[in-house]
Each structure stands twice: as structure tokens, then as C-alpha cells.
Amino acid sequence: MYQRLLLILLGLVSITTWQASAQVSEQQLAAAVARATQVVDRAIQEEEAGGFGAASDGDARISPASRLLAMFRKSKPEARPIARSAEIMEEVTSQLSRTGQINDDFSAASDSPVTRRVCSNTELNAINCPQPDPAVEEFRTIDGRCNNLDNPLWGAAIQPMKRLLRPQYSDSVRSPRTHGRRGAVLPNAREVSFTLHEDMRTTSSVNTLLVMQWGQFLDHDITH
């Protein structure tokens, strides 16, 4: 759950495109934030109570493989409050969209004291990098910080990703688009992927799965 929330936040913070229309007052915004906070906190409590953390080591319902997967997917403590802020703001957006009180641009409410209090832990602050130790300077930090001394947060973990284009959702909040600009039905994304990149199962006497792993490293680490 926290991983999904973090991905949502990375999109919201990076573009700062949350905008309330003139009809939304501070009182209405505060009420929406209060309702959203209750919904999100209740969901987090239910997730923690019913997740892997609540199960005992001898619980037969959870396989060893599932426990191992949960260990790798466990979110970091610093990511949880950021993810919570993201989910609250998304729920507020959804609430106001359903009442027709928000337009599709979503940008003005970012200056509201109400939303600033919710997102106070998402502000990006500059960091000072220590002088590299000559004995270990060839090794990079695992979270990506200070690997680039001129831009120490480039490529670092828990940082927003910059959008190339403004988001366009079907419901202006989270649902993928199903129709094009002229009203034509858009094809399923999975169908497009399978059409462009056919799943060909062939064996190789030269390459091993390490080639695939190297490609994953290039795509998920260096290109980001």
C-alpha cells in the first residue's frame, strides 16, 4: 500500500498542479481535508492490522515466499508520512471533483494554508554533502544522495519525478484515459504493449538471464 501511495506522491509533488476553483472556500477545503484524513488513516490502520506485520511467524496462511516478498517491499519510515500526505491530497481532489467544485487544472489550492499543512513534510530542502572519504570515494551511496556533488539530489530516493506533460486522467484524478481528444476509444495499454513487443519465448546458447538483469539495471537505475 505504501509503495502505491509513494508513487502517487512523486507525481503530485513534482508537477504541483493542484488547483481549486473560485467556488471552493477555505472552510470547504478544510472540511474535505478532514474527511480525507479520516479515510486515509482508517485505511492505513486496517492495512497494518490485516497485513503481514500482524501475522505471527507460525501463521500457515502466509507462505515463506510471501514473507520474503513483504520484507523487500516494506517501506522506509521516512516514506510513510510522505505517502500519507499524497493519499490525503488525492482523496481531497476526488471529493471536490465529485461535487463539481474543482476544474481540471488543479493548481491554485497549493497556496492554501490548509493544503500546506498537509504537505509540510514533502518540501524539498537542500542538503550539504560531506567531503568524500578518499578510501571509499569510488563507492556510491545506496540512496543516490550526493552521488552528483553539483546536484546532490539528482537520482536520489524519495524525490519527485518530473513530468514531461501535464497529467490527463479520465476523471481528472486517477483513472486512465479511455477516449482520445476527438472522442475515439483508446486501445487497451496491455494490448498496445503486446502488439509492439511480441512475447517471443526463445532459448539462447549465448545469453543468460544476466543479460535481462543488466537491461533492468540500465532501465530502472541509470535512465532515471
Tab-separated table of C-alpha atoms in Angstrom:
chain	number	residue	atom	x	y	z
A	1	MET	CA	0.000	0.000	0.000
A	2	TYR	CA	2.715	2.473	0.997
A	3	GLN	CA	4.590	1.870	-2.247
A	4	ARG	CA	1.489	2.750	-4.257
A	5	LEU	CA	0.945	5.880	-2.167
A	6	LEU	CA	4.554	6.945	-2.630
A	7	LEU	CA	4.288	6.661	-6.401
A	8	ILE	CA	1.162	8.853	-6.250
A	9	LEU	CA	3.024	11.466	-4.203
A	10	LEU	CA	6.017	11.534	-6.581
A	11	GLY	CA	3.620	12.541	-9.349
A	12	LEU	CA	1.682	15.103	-7.285
A	13	VAL	CA	4.668	16.921	-5.769
A	14	SER	CA	6.699	17.012	-8.986
A	15	ILE	CA	4.104	18.921	-11.015
A	16	THR	CA	2.287	20.960	-8.312
A	17	THR	CA	-0.816	21.052	-10.471
A	18	TRP	CA	-3.476	21.025	-7.779
A	19	GLN	CA	-5.974	23.842	-8.443
A	20	ALA	CA	-9.261	24.643	-6.759
A	21	SER	CA	-11.807	26.806	-8.490
A	22	ALA	CA	-13.005	30.110	-7.047
A	23	GLN	CA	-16.113	28.404	-5.595
A	24	VAL	CA	-14.053	26.414	-3.089
A	25	SER	CA	-13.669	28.304	0.180
A	26	GLU	CA	-11.100	27.673	2.873
A	27	GLN	CA	-13.844	26.164	5.021
A	28	GLN	CA	-14.859	23.725	2.292
A	29	LEU	CA	-11.236	22.802	1.653
A	30	ALA	CA	-10.599	22.270	5.362
A	31	ALA	CA	-13.680	20.048	5.627
A	32	ALA	CA	-12.549	17.990	2.642
A	33	VAL	CA	-9.076	17.594	4.154
A	34	ALA	CA	-10.572	16.476	7.476
A	35	ARG	CA	-12.743	13.843	5.764
A	36	ALA	CA	-9.857	12.664	3.600
A	37	THR	CA	-7.558	12.379	6.616
A	38	GLN	CA	-10.049	10.134	8.376
A	39	VAL	CA	-10.448	7.922	5.309
A	40	VAL	CA	-6.708	7.567	4.753
A	41	ASP	CA	-5.812	6.965	8.402
A	42	ARG	CA	-8.534	4.330	8.680
A	43	ALA	CA	-7.210	2.567	5.564
A	44	ILE	CA	-3.646	2.623	6.913
A	45	GLN	CA	-4.771	1.168	10.249
A	46	GLU	CA	-6.716	-1.600	8.522
A	47	GLU	CA	-3.741	-2.374	6.296
A	48	GLU	CA	-1.381	-2.610	9.251
A	49	ALA	CA	-3.829	-4.690	11.290
A	50	GLY	CA	-4.509	-7.165	8.496
A	51	GLY	CA	-1.123	-7.224	6.768
A	52	PHE	CA	1.998	-9.315	7.220
A	53	GLY	CA	3.049	-7.330	10.244
A	54	ALA	CA	0.018	-8.510	12.214
A	55	ALA	CA	0.553	-12.194	11.437
A	56	SER	CA	2.687	-14.417	13.619
A	57	ASP	CA	5.700	-16.261	12.296
A	58	GLY	CA	3.804	-19.535	12.516
A	59	ASP	CA	0.762	-18.334	10.568
A	60	ALA	CA	0.196	-21.032	7.939
A	61	ARG	CA	-1.826	-18.658	5.758
A	62	ILE	CA	1.320	-16.768	4.747
A	63	SER	CA	3.939	-18.680	2.805
A	64	PRO	CA	7.694	-18.163	3.345
A	65	ALA	CA	7.898	-16.696	-0.164
A	66	SER	CA	5.205	-14.158	0.693
A	67	ARG	CA	7.039	-13.161	3.856
A	68	LEU	CA	10.265	-12.702	1.916
A	69	LEU	CA	8.449	-10.554	-0.653
A	70	ALA	CA	6.933	-8.452	2.130
A	71	MET	CA	10.381	-7.823	3.600
A	72	PHE	CA	11.664	-6.440	0.312
A	73	ARG	CA	8.549	-4.340	-0.254
A	74	LYS	CA	8.494	-2.829	3.231
A	75	SER	CA	8.526	0.934	3.009
A	76	LYS	CA	11.067	3.087	4.777
A	77	PRO	CA	9.944	5.130	7.790
A	78	GLU	CA	10.673	8.437	6.024
A	79	ALA	CA	8.480	7.403	3.094
A	80	ARG	CA	5.342	6.713	5.124
A	81	PRO	CA	4.374	10.280	6.142
A	82	ILE	CA	5.074	11.465	2.599
A	83	ALA	CA	2.857	8.727	1.200
A	84	ARG	CA	0.127	9.601	3.700
A	85	SER	CA	0.174	13.241	2.574
A	86	ALA	CA	-0.144	12.137	-1.045
A	87	GLU	CA	-3.134	9.915	-0.358
A	88	ILE	CA	-4.894	12.649	1.602
A	89	MET	CA	-4.453	15.160	-1.211
A	90	GLU	CA	-5.646	12.655	-3.797
A	91	GLU	CA	-8.752	11.925	-1.714
A	92	VAL	CA	-9.422	15.678	-1.352
A	93	THR	CA	-9.130	16.079	-5.119
A	94	SER	CA	-11.537	13.199	-5.639
A	95	GLN	CA	-14.078	14.639	-3.197
A	96	LEU	CA	-14.080	18.102	-4.739
A	97	SER	CA	-14.186	16.686	-8.267
A	98	ARG	CA	-17.298	14.667	-7.474
A	99	THR	CA	-19.080	17.816	-6.280
A	100	GLY	CA	-18.044	19.796	-9.361
A	101	GLN	CA	-16.225	22.396	-7.268
A	102	ILE	CA	-12.863	21.935	-8.967
A	103	ASN	CA	-11.775	22.453	-12.529
A	104	ASP	CA	-9.379	20.207	-14.431
A	105	ASP	CA	-6.192	22.229	-13.927
A	106	PHE	CA	-5.649	21.697	-10.177
A	107	SER	CA	-3.089	24.350	-9.237
A	108	ALA	CA	-4.363	27.237	-7.051
A	109	ALA	CA	-5.031	25.341	-3.821
A	110	SER	CA	-1.338	24.553	-3.411
A	111	ASP	CA	-1.018	28.032	-1.847
A	112	SER	CA	-3.735	27.378	0.701
A	113	PRO	CA	-2.611	27.136	4.344
A	114	VAL	CA	-4.813	24.041	4.656
A	115	THR	CA	-3.001	22.086	1.957
A	116	ARG	CA	0.398	23.419	3.038
A	117	ARG	CA	-0.144	21.903	6.479
A	118	VAL	CA	-0.926	18.529	4.922
A	119	CYS	CA	2.131	18.678	2.662
A	120	SER	CA	4.570	20.233	5.133
A	121	ASN	CA	6.691	17.062	5.128
A	122	THR	CA	7.035	16.997	1.344
A	123	GLU	CA	9.082	20.163	0.934
A	124	LEU	CA	12.397	19.610	-0.807
A	125	ASN	CA	15.225	21.059	1.227
A	126	ALA	CA	18.794	21.468	0.049
A	127	ILE	CA	21.354	19.128	1.581
A	128	ASN	CA	25.056	19.524	2.269
A	129	CYS	CA	27.252	16.683	1.124
A	130	PRO	CA	30.197	15.678	3.311
A	131	GLN	CA	33.660	15.619	1.836
A	132	PRO	CA	34.199	12.210	0.234
A	133	ASP	CA	36.500	9.824	2.020
A	134	PRO	CA	39.407	9.002	-0.335
A	135	ALA	CA	39.288	5.403	0.868
A	136	VAL	CA	35.673	4.877	-0.227
A	137	GLU	CA	35.015	7.665	-2.746
A	138	GLU	CA	34.713	5.133	-5.577
A	139	PHE	CA	31.578	3.705	-3.951
A	140	ARG	CA	28.261	5.490	-4.361
A	141	THR	CA	25.575	5.928	-1.714
A	142	ILE	CA	22.794	3.362	-1.815
A	143	ASP	CA	20.025	6.004	-1.790
A	144	GLY	CA	21.639	8.081	-4.538
A	145	ARG	CA	22.277	11.189	-2.449
A	146	CYS	CA	25.495	13.110	-3.080
A	147	ASN	CA	26.495	10.883	-5.971
A	148	ASN	CA	26.398	14.076	-8.033
A	149	LEU	CA	28.127	16.715	-5.911
A	150	ASP	CA	26.884	19.586	-8.105
A	151	ASN	CA	23.284	18.327	-7.881
A	152	PRO	CA	23.229	16.087	-4.783
A	153	LEU	CA	19.538	15.137	-5.026
A	154	TRP	CA	19.570	14.099	-8.685
A	155	GLY	CA	18.680	10.429	-8.889
A	156	ALA	CA	18.186	10.149	-5.127
A	157	ALA	CA	15.481	8.054	-3.495
A	158	ILE	CA	12.244	9.635	-2.212
A	159	GLN	CA	12.429	12.512	-4.667
A	160	PRO	CA	9.682	13.553	-7.115
A	161	MET	CA	9.949	12.696	-10.770
A	162	LYS	CA	9.431	15.475	-13.273
A	163	ARG	CA	6.578	15.083	-15.737
A	164	LEU	CA	7.171	15.785	-19.397
A	165	LEU	CA	3.469	16.530	-19.961
A	166	ARG	CA	0.600	17.619	-17.756
A	167	PRO	CA	-1.498	14.724	-16.432
A	168	GLN	CA	-4.749	13.892	-18.189
A	169	TYR	CA	-6.982	11.465	-16.326
A	170	SER	CA	-10.432	10.303	-17.307
A	171	ASP	CA	-11.919	11.535	-14.011
A	172	SER	CA	-9.344	14.346	-13.563
A	173	VAL	CA	-7.941	12.455	-10.558
A	174	ARG	CA	-6.639	8.926	-11.128
A	175	SER	CA	-8.499	6.927	-13.790
A	176	PRO	CA	-6.578	6.252	-17.036
A	177	ARG	CA	-7.919	7.872	-20.194
A	178	THR	CA	-10.281	5.731	-22.224
A	179	HIS	CA	-11.037	8.165	-25.078
A	180	GLY	CA	-8.861	10.338	-27.304
A	181	ARG	CA	-9.189	14.066	-27.896
A	182	ARG	CA	-11.708	13.536	-30.699
A	183	GLY	CA	-13.751	11.008	-28.766
A	184	ALA	CA	-12.338	7.818	-30.261
A	185	VAL	CA	-11.970	4.869	-27.885
A	186	LEU	CA	-8.334	4.330	-26.916
A	187	PRO	CA	-6.907	0.784	-27.140
A	188	ASN	CA	-6.003	-1.140	-24.023
A	189	ALA	CA	-2.445	-0.330	-22.908
A	190	ARG	CA	-1.602	-4.010	-22.471
A	191	GLU	CA	-2.820	-4.745	-25.983
A	192	VAL	CA	-0.599	-1.980	-27.370
A	193	SER	CA	2.385	-3.377	-25.454
A	194	PHE	CA	1.830	-6.912	-26.740
A	195	THR	CA	1.378	-5.641	-30.289
A	196	LEU	CA	4.562	-3.570	-30.342
A	197	HIS	CA	6.643	-6.002	-28.294
A	198	GLU	CA	5.643	-9.532	-29.116
A	199	ASP	CA	6.307	-12.039	-26.350
A	200	MET	CA	8.639	-14.434	-28.150
A	201	ARG	CA	9.809	-17.321	-25.989
A	202	THR	CA	13.102	-18.443	-27.466
A	203	THR	CA	16.191	-20.023	-25.972
A	204	SER	CA	19.748	-18.829	-26.406
A	205	SER	CA	23.017	-20.695	-26.257
A	206	VAL	CA	24.902	-17.426	-25.670
A	207	ASN	CA	22.853	-15.160	-23.389
A	208	THR	CA	21.639	-15.916	-19.880
A	209	LEU	CA	19.190	-14.167	-17.567
A	210	LEU	CA	22.039	-11.870	-16.552
A	211	VAL	CA	21.509	-10.040	-19.844
A	212	MET	CA	17.930	-9.341	-18.806
A	213	GLN	CA	19.059	-8.235	-15.351
A	214	TRP	CA	21.573	-5.848	-16.914
A	215	GLY	CA	18.817	-4.377	-19.053
A	216	GLN	CA	16.650	-3.894	-15.976
A	217	PHE	CA	19.522	-2.092	-14.245
A	218	LEU	CA	20.017	0.229	-17.196
A	219	ASP	CA	16.302	0.992	-17.465
A	220	HIS	CA	15.406	1.332	-13.776
A	221	ASP	CA	18.546	2.926	-12.402
A	222	ILE	CA	20.676	4.807	-14.903
A	223	THR	CA	17.863	6.150	-17.075
A	224	HIS	CA	16.075	7.533	-14.009
